[in-house]
Each structure stands twice: as structure tokens, then as C-alpha cells.
């Protein structure tokens, strides 16, 4: 297995080979989870700290479950009630973490780049980005990729539509990067107010009409309206938004008959997606996405932990060689 990263901060730095390595391992974990026999010794003796500066029930639960299934000692830090809420800076938090000596650090933060800053400041620790601002959400894109690969049998030469609030979505950015690297045809669909300027430069087609954008696609990925990141009137009303951009049976009929429907959650039924479509067991893979999330996070932590242990062994060897040289001098 070739996966040389020290941290998982985004999709941008991963090669197609890295992505395939991670997804192949996640596939194995998905099957072991279904069989009820996860490898509980993989992270034995390692400490995993989950630091969520931003609320996210499903992502935090998924990382916690992934760590426990691999045998890690998992601790969740309540950041809303932590010293950060009392004025402690992110750098001070990093210094505190260094004193605790965690092995795996899972971070979700409302500011873009905050996770990268922590990764630079913590020592001898692998950092995983669980979502930072409008920047990236790498494990979400990876679990989406695994879901697509398992449902469609491949992860290349597919026509994939990402629909909704592109402008405020780190999920959209990570998916654009990953699915583009794997050779897919990407379409973005949404009102002009929810599409960032210059987005077509990322190698995708842009549509403002759902019927036109969904024509003949293999995968329909809906996105939640990120109301918490909006500071103005981006849509006239939720009712009007659903009429134009919410996924219902009439709009889905323009996609391929076997097209799958995805949503990273949490869903706003009747706003981004009709409840009947979300629950359609023949088209919707939304619950599979949740399941694959645990498997992908298990794979990411296993690969990063292996690299961390290898670096520690190399560091110990260097120290041993230096001590020998001093003794023999």
C-alpha cells in the first residue's frame, strides 16, 4: 500500500493513486463492519482526540466509531465549553495538545485554514481535517467516492451533477477535486447567487436550469443550503428554491434511469430534496453514504497511523545511531 501523507488536510494534495489506496482499504473495512468483525487491534495503544469547534453530530460520531472499531483510545473535547471559548488562541490550543501527546487529531473548524495551522504546530501527531470553513471536507468526498464506486462499479468516466449551494460548500470543493482527478465529467447546477465566480475554471460545466443540467447524468449529488454561512438574501424563499432547484421525481426523470441520488446530510426535506426521492431504496444511496463514512475514516486513520509509526521508528533509529556515534567517538 502506497500512501505517504503525514496528515489528511484536503483532497488537493492527494494523487489518484493515494485515493485508490484509501478507497480499497475502506472497501475492506466496509465488509468487515458488515460482518461484525472490525480489526480492533490496528490503532491499539494510540490516542485519538476529536476537536469539533463547529457542531456536526454525524461526522463526529462517525470518527468516534471509526477510532473505536480500530481499537484507539478516543476522547471528544467539548470545544464550545473549552478554553477557546474563554479567549485561548489556536496556537495556545496546539501547545496544550503537544503536552497531551495525542497520536491522531481530528479537527473541525469554522475558519478555512485553521486545520492546516494546527497541523503545522502539533508535534508527532497525524491531523485529519473533518471540515474547515469553506475550504475542504476530504473524508466526505472520499466516502462519496466510495459510495459511487460501489453503486456504479467504477469511479471514472461518469457524468456527475452537484446541485445546490456550491458557493458555501466545502463538500462541493472536495468532491470537485476528487472526482475531477479520477476522470469524471462534472456539472454544477444552481442559481447564480449560489455559484462562486470562476467556478468553471475547475473543469466543470455550469447550469442554472435543473432539467438541462441533469440530462443524462449517472449521479445526482444534492447539497444542503448552508444558511449558517450566508450573510444576505441568496434565495427568494425556500418554497421558490425547491420549485426551481429541489430534487423531485419530475427533475430526476431527466437523469439516466439508473442514476443514483446522494446527499451529504443533514437533509432539508422539501427544500433541497423531496422526501420520497430521499427514501427511494432503488435510487437513493444516502444511507450508504453514512455507512461508508465510518469505513473511509477507519481507512484514513489506519494509513496515517502506519506512517506515524514508521516515522517514529525512523526517529528512534536516528537517535540510536547518533548515540552510538557519540559513544564510539
Coordinates of C-alpha atoms in Angstrom, one line a residue:
X1 CA 0.0 0.0 0.0
X2 CA 1.4 3.3 -1.1
X3 CA 0.1 6.3 1.0
X4 CA 2.8 8.6 2.1
X5 CA 0.9 11.5 3.7
X6 CA 1.6 12.6 7.2
X7 CA -1.8 14.3 7.5
X8 CA -5.1 14.3 5.7
X9 CA -5.9 18.0 5.3
X10 CA -7.5 18.0 1.9
X11 CA -8.0 16.2 -1.4
X12 CA -5.8 18.7 -3.3
X13 CA -2.6 17.1 -2.2
X14 CA -3.7 13.5 -2.9
X15 CA -2.7 11.7 -6.1
X16 CA -5.2 9.4 -7.9
X17 CA -3.0 6.5 -6.5
X18 CA -3.5 7.8 -3.0
X19 CA -7.2 8.0 -3.5
X20 CA -7.4 4.4 -4.8
X21 CA -5.3 3.1 -2.0
X22 CA -7.5 4.7 0.6
X23 CA -10.7 3.6 -1.1
X24 CA -9.5 0.0 -1.5
X25 CA -8.7 -0.2 2.2
X26 CA -12.0 1.4 3.1
X27 CA -13.8 -1.2 1.0
X28 CA -12.2 -3.9 3.1
X29 CA -13.3 -2.1 6.3
X30 CA -16.9 -1.8 4.9
X31 CA -17.1 -5.5 4.5
X32 CA -15.5 -6.2 7.9
X33 CA -18.0 -3.8 9.5
X34 CA -20.9 -5.6 7.9
X35 CA -19.6 -8.9 9.1
X36 CA -19.3 -7.5 12.6
X37 CA -15.5 -8.2 12.8
X38 CA -13.6 -4.9 12.5
X39 CA -9.8 -5.2 13.2
X40 CA -9.8 -3.8 16.7
X41 CA -6.0 -4.0 17.1
X42 CA -5.0 -1.7 14.3
X43 CA -4.9 1.5 16.5
X44 CA -4.4 -0.2 19.8
X45 CA -2.2 1.9 22.1
X46 CA -2.9 5.1 20.1
X47 CA -4.9 8.1 21.4
X48 CA -7.4 9.9 19.1
X49 CA -8.7 13.3 20.1
X50 CA -11.7 14.7 18.3
X51 CA -11.8 18.5 18.4
X52 CA -15.0 20.0 16.9
X53 CA -15.1 23.7 17.1
X54 CA -18.2 23.5 14.9
X55 CA -21.2 21.3 15.6
X56 CA -21.6 18.2 13.4
X57 CA -23.3 15.2 15.0
X58 CA -22.8 12.7 12.2
X59 CA -19.2 13.5 11.3
X60 CA -18.1 13.4 15.0
X61 CA -20.0 10.2 15.7
X62 CA -18.5 8.6 12.5
X63 CA -14.9 9.5 13.5
X64 CA -15.5 8.3 17.1
X65 CA -17.0 5.0 15.9
X66 CA -14.2 4.5 13.4
X67 CA -11.5 5.0 16.0
X68 CA -13.2 2.7 18.5
X69 CA -13.6 -0.1 15.9
X70 CA -9.9 0.1 15.3
X71 CA -9.0 0.0 19.0
X72 CA -7.9 3.6 19.6
X73 CA -8.4 5.4 22.9
X74 CA -10.9 8.1 21.8
X75 CA -11.5 11.4 23.5
X76 CA -14.0 14.0 22.5
X77 CA -13.1 17.6 23.5
X78 CA -16.1 19.9 24.0
X79 CA -14.7 22.9 22.3
X80 CA -17.7 25.2 22.9
X81 CA -17.1 24.9 26.6
X82 CA -13.3 24.8 26.4
X83 CA -10.6 27.4 27.0
X84 CA -11.1 28.5 23.4
X85 CA -14.4 30.0 24.4
X86 CA -12.6 31.9 27.1
X87 CA -10.2 33.5 24.6
X88 CA -7.4 30.9 24.1
X89 CA -5.9 31.2 20.7
X90 CA -5.5 28.3 18.2
X91 CA -1.7 28.4 18.8
X92 CA -2.2 28.0 22.5
X93 CA -4.5 25.1 21.9
X94 CA -1.8 23.5 19.8
X95 CA 0.7 23.9 22.6
X96 CA -1.7 22.3 25.0
X97 CA -2.2 19.4 22.6
X98 CA 1.5 18.9 22.3
X99 CA 1.7 18.5 26.1
X100 CA -1.1 15.8 25.9
X101 CA 0.8 13.9 23.1
X102 CA -2.1 12.6 21.0
X103 CA -1.4 10.3 18.1
X104 CA -4.4 11.2 15.9
X105 CA -6.1 14.6 15.9
X106 CA -9.5 15.0 14.2
X107 CA -10.4 18.7 13.8
X108 CA -13.5 20.5 12.5
X109 CA -13.3 24.3 12.5
X110 CA -15.4 27.2 11.2
X111 CA -12.3 29.0 9.7
X112 CA -10.7 28.0 6.5
X113 CA -7.0 27.1 7.0
X114 CA -7.4 26.5 10.8
X115 CA -6.7 22.8 10.5
X116 CA -3.6 23.4 8.4
X117 CA -2.3 25.8 11.0
X118 CA -2.8 23.2 13.8
X119 CA -1.0 20.6 11.7
X120 CA 2.0 22.9 11.4
X121 CA 2.1 23.4 15.2
X122 CA 1.4 20.0 16.7
X123 CA 4.3 17.6 17.1
X124 CA 4.5 13.9 16.3
X125 CA 0.8 13.6 15.5
X126 CA -1.4 12.9 12.4
X127 CA -4.1 15.5 11.8
X128 CA -7.3 14.8 9.9
X129 CA -9.5 17.6 8.6
X130 CA -13.1 17.0 9.4
X131 CA -14.1 20.2 7.6
X132 CA -12.7 23.7 7.8
X133 CA -14.7 26.8 6.8
X134 CA -15.5 26.8 3.0
X135 CA -12.2 25.1 2.2
X136 CA -12.4 21.3 2.3
X137 CA -14.0 18.3 3.8
X138 CA -11.8 15.5 2.5
X139 CA -13.3 12.4 4.2
X140 CA -16.8 13.4 3.0
X141 CA -15.5 13.4 -0.6
X142 CA -13.8 10.1 -0.1
X143 CA -16.9 8.5 1.4
X144 CA -18.9 9.9 -1.5
X145 CA -16.4 8.4 -4.0
X146 CA -16.6 5.0 -2.3
X147 CA -20.4 5.1 -2.4
X148 CA -20.3 5.9 -6.1
X149 CA -17.7 3.2 -6.9
X150 CA -19.7 0.6 -5.1
X151 CA -23.0 1.6 -6.7
X152 CA -21.8 2.2 -10.2
X153 CA -18.9 -0.3 -10.3
X154 CA -16.3 2.3 -11.2
X155 CA -15.1 5.9 -10.4
X156 CA -14.2 7.2 -13.8
X157 CA -15.9 8.3 -17.0
X158 CA -19.1 9.1 -15.1
X159 CA -21.3 12.1 -15.6
X160 CA -21.9 13.6 -12.1
X161 CA -24.1 16.6 -11.2
X162 CA -23.6 18.5 -8.0
X163 CA -26.6 20.6 -7.3
X164 CA -27.4 23.5 -4.9
X165 CA -25.4 25.7 -2.7
X166 CA -22.0 25.4 -4.3
X167 CA -20.7 28.8 -3.1
X168 CA -20.7 27.9 0.6
X169 CA -19.9 24.2 0.4
X170 CA -16.6 22.7 1.3
X171 CA -18.1 19.3 0.4
X172 CA -18.6 20.6 -3.2
X173 CA -15.0 21.8 -3.4
X174 CA -13.5 18.5 -2.2
X175 CA -15.8 16.5 -4.5
X176 CA -14.8 18.6 -7.5
X177 CA -11.2 18.0 -6.8
X178 CA -11.5 14.2 -6.2
X179 CA -14.0 13.4 -8.9
X180 CA -12.0 15.6 -11.4
X181 CA -8.7 13.8 -10.5
X182 CA -10.5 10.4 -11.3
X183 CA -11.5 11.5 -14.8
X184 CA -15.2 12.2 -14.5
X185 CA -17.4 14.7 -16.3
X186 CA -18.7 17.2 -13.7
X187 CA -21.7 19.5 -13.8
X188 CA -22.6 22.2 -11.3
X189 CA -26.3 23.2 -11.0
X190 CA -27.6 26.1 -9.0
X191 CA -28.8 29.7 -9.1
X192 CA -26.2 32.4 -10.0
X193 CA -26.2 33.6 -6.3
X194 CA -25.1 30.2 -5.1
X195 CA -22.3 29.6 -7.6
X196 CA -18.9 31.2 -6.9
X197 CA -17.3 33.4 -9.6
X198 CA -14.8 31.5 -11.8
X199 CA -16.0 28.0 -10.7
X200 CA -16.0 26.8 -14.3
X201 CA -12.2 27.1 -14.2
X202 CA -12.2 24.0 -12.0
X203 CA -13.0 21.9 -15.1
X204 CA -16.8 21.6 -14.8
X205 CA -19.9 22.7 -16.7
X206 CA -22.2 25.2 -15.1
X207 CA -26.0 25.1 -15.4
X208 CA -28.8 27.3 -13.9
X209 CA -31.6 25.0 -15.1
X210 CA -32.0 21.7 -13.2
X211 CA -33.7 19.8 -16.1
X212 CA -30.9 20.8 -18.5
X213 CA -28.1 20.1 -16.0
X214 CA -29.5 16.7 -15.0
X215 CA -29.9 15.4 -18.6
X216 CA -28.2 12.0 -18.9
X217 CA -26.2 12.1 -15.7
X218 CA -25.1 9.0 -13.8
X219 CA -25.0 10.6 -10.3
X220 CA -27.1 13.3 -8.7
X221 CA -25.5 14.9 -5.6
X222 CA -27.7 17.3 -3.8
X223 CA -26.2 19.9 -1.3
X224 CA -27.7 21.5 1.8
X225 CA -28.4 25.2 1.9
X226 CA -25.6 26.4 4.2
X227 CA -27.7 29.0 5.9
X228 CA -25.2 29.5 8.8
X229 CA -22.6 30.7 6.2
X230 CA -25.0 33.1 4.4
X231 CA -25.0 36.8 5.2
X232 CA -27.6 38.0 2.8
X233 CA -30.6 37.1 0.6
X234 CA -29.2 34.4 -1.7
X235 CA -32.7 32.8 -2.5
X236 CA -36.1 34.5 -2.6
X237 CA -37.7 31.8 -0.4
X238 CA -37.3 28.1 0.4
X239 CA -40.5 27.3 -1.4
X240 CA -39.3 29.0 -4.6
X241 CA -35.9 27.3 -4.2
X242 CA -37.5 23.9 -4.0
X243 CA -39.6 24.6 -7.1
X244 CA -36.6 25.5 -9.1
X245 CA -33.7 23.5 -7.6
X246 CA -35.2 20.9 -5.2
X247 CA -34.9 17.3 -6.5
X248 CA -38.2 15.7 -7.2
X249 CA -39.4 12.9 -9.5
X250 CA -40.0 15.3 -12.4
X251 CA -36.5 16.7 -12.4
X252 CA -34.9 13.3 -11.6
X253 CA -36.6 11.9 -14.7
X254 CA -34.1 13.8 -16.9
X255 CA -31.1 11.8 -15.4
X256 CA -30.3 8.3 -16.5
X257 CA -32.9 5.7 -15.4
X258 CA -30.3 4.1 -13.1
X259 CA -28.9 7.3 -11.8
X260 CA -28.2 7.3 -8.1
X261 CA -29.1 10.1 -5.7
X262 CA -26.8 11.4 -3.0
X263 CA -26.8 14.0 -0.2
X264 CA -24.1 14.6 2.4
X265 CA -26.7 15.4 5.1
X266 CA -28.3 16.7 7.1
X267 CA -31.1 16.9 4.6
X268 CA -33.7 19.7 4.5
X269 CA -36.7 17.7 3.1
X270 CA -38.9 19.8 0.9
X271 CA -36.1 22.3 0.3
X272 CA -33.2 20.5 -1.4
X273 CA -34.9 17.1 -1.9
X274 CA -38.3 15.6 -1.9
X275 CA -38.7 13.1 0.9
X276 CA -40.0 10.4 -1.5
X277 CA -36.8 10.6 -3.5
X278 CA -34.6 10.6 -0.4
X279 CA -36.2 7.4 0.8
X280 CA -36.4 5.6 -2.6
X281 CA -34.3 2.4 -2.0
X282 CA -33.9 2.0 -5.7
X283 CA -32.3 5.4 -6.4
X284 CA -31.1 6.9 -3.1
X285 CA -27.7 5.9 -1.6
X286 CA -27.9 8.4 1.2
X287 CA -27.8 5.8 4.0
X288 CA -25.0 4.0 2.2
X289 CA -23.0 7.3 2.4
X290 CA -23.4 7.3 6.2
X291 CA -22.2 3.6 6.3
X292 CA -19.2 4.3 4.0
X293 CA -18.3 7.3 6.2
X294 CA -17.2 5.0 9.0
X295 CA -15.2 2.7 6.7
X296 CA -13.4 5.7 5.0
X297 CA -12.5 7.2 8.3
X298 CA -11.2 3.9 9.5
X299 CA -9.0 3.6 6.4
X300 CA -7.7 7.2 6.7
X301 CA -6.7 6.7 10.3
X302 CA -5.1 3.3 9.7
X303 CA -2.9 4.7 6.9
X304 CA -1.9 7.8 8.7
X305 CA -1.2 5.8 11.9
X306 CA 1.1 3.4 9.9
X307 CA 3.0 6.4 8.5
X308 CA 3.2 7.9 12.0
X309 CA 4.6 4.7 13.5
X310 CA 7.1 4.4 10.6
X311 CA 8.4 7.9 11.3
X312 CA 8.7 7.2 15.0
X313 CA 10.7 4.0 14.3
X314 CA 13.0 6.0 11.9
X315 CA 13.4 8.7 14.5
X316 CA 14.3 6.2 17.2
X317 CA 16.8 4.7 14.8
X318 CA 18.4 8.0 14.1
X319 CA 18.7 8.7 17.9
X320 CA 20.2 5.3 18.4
X321 CA 22.8 5.8 15.6
X322 CA 23.7 9.2 17.0
X323 CA 24.1 7.8 20.5
X324 CA 26.4 5.0 19.1
X325 CA 28.5 7.5 17.2
X326 CA 28.9 9.7 20.4
X327 CA 29.8 6.6 22.4
X328 CA 32.4 5.4 19.9
X329 CA 33.9 8.8 19.3

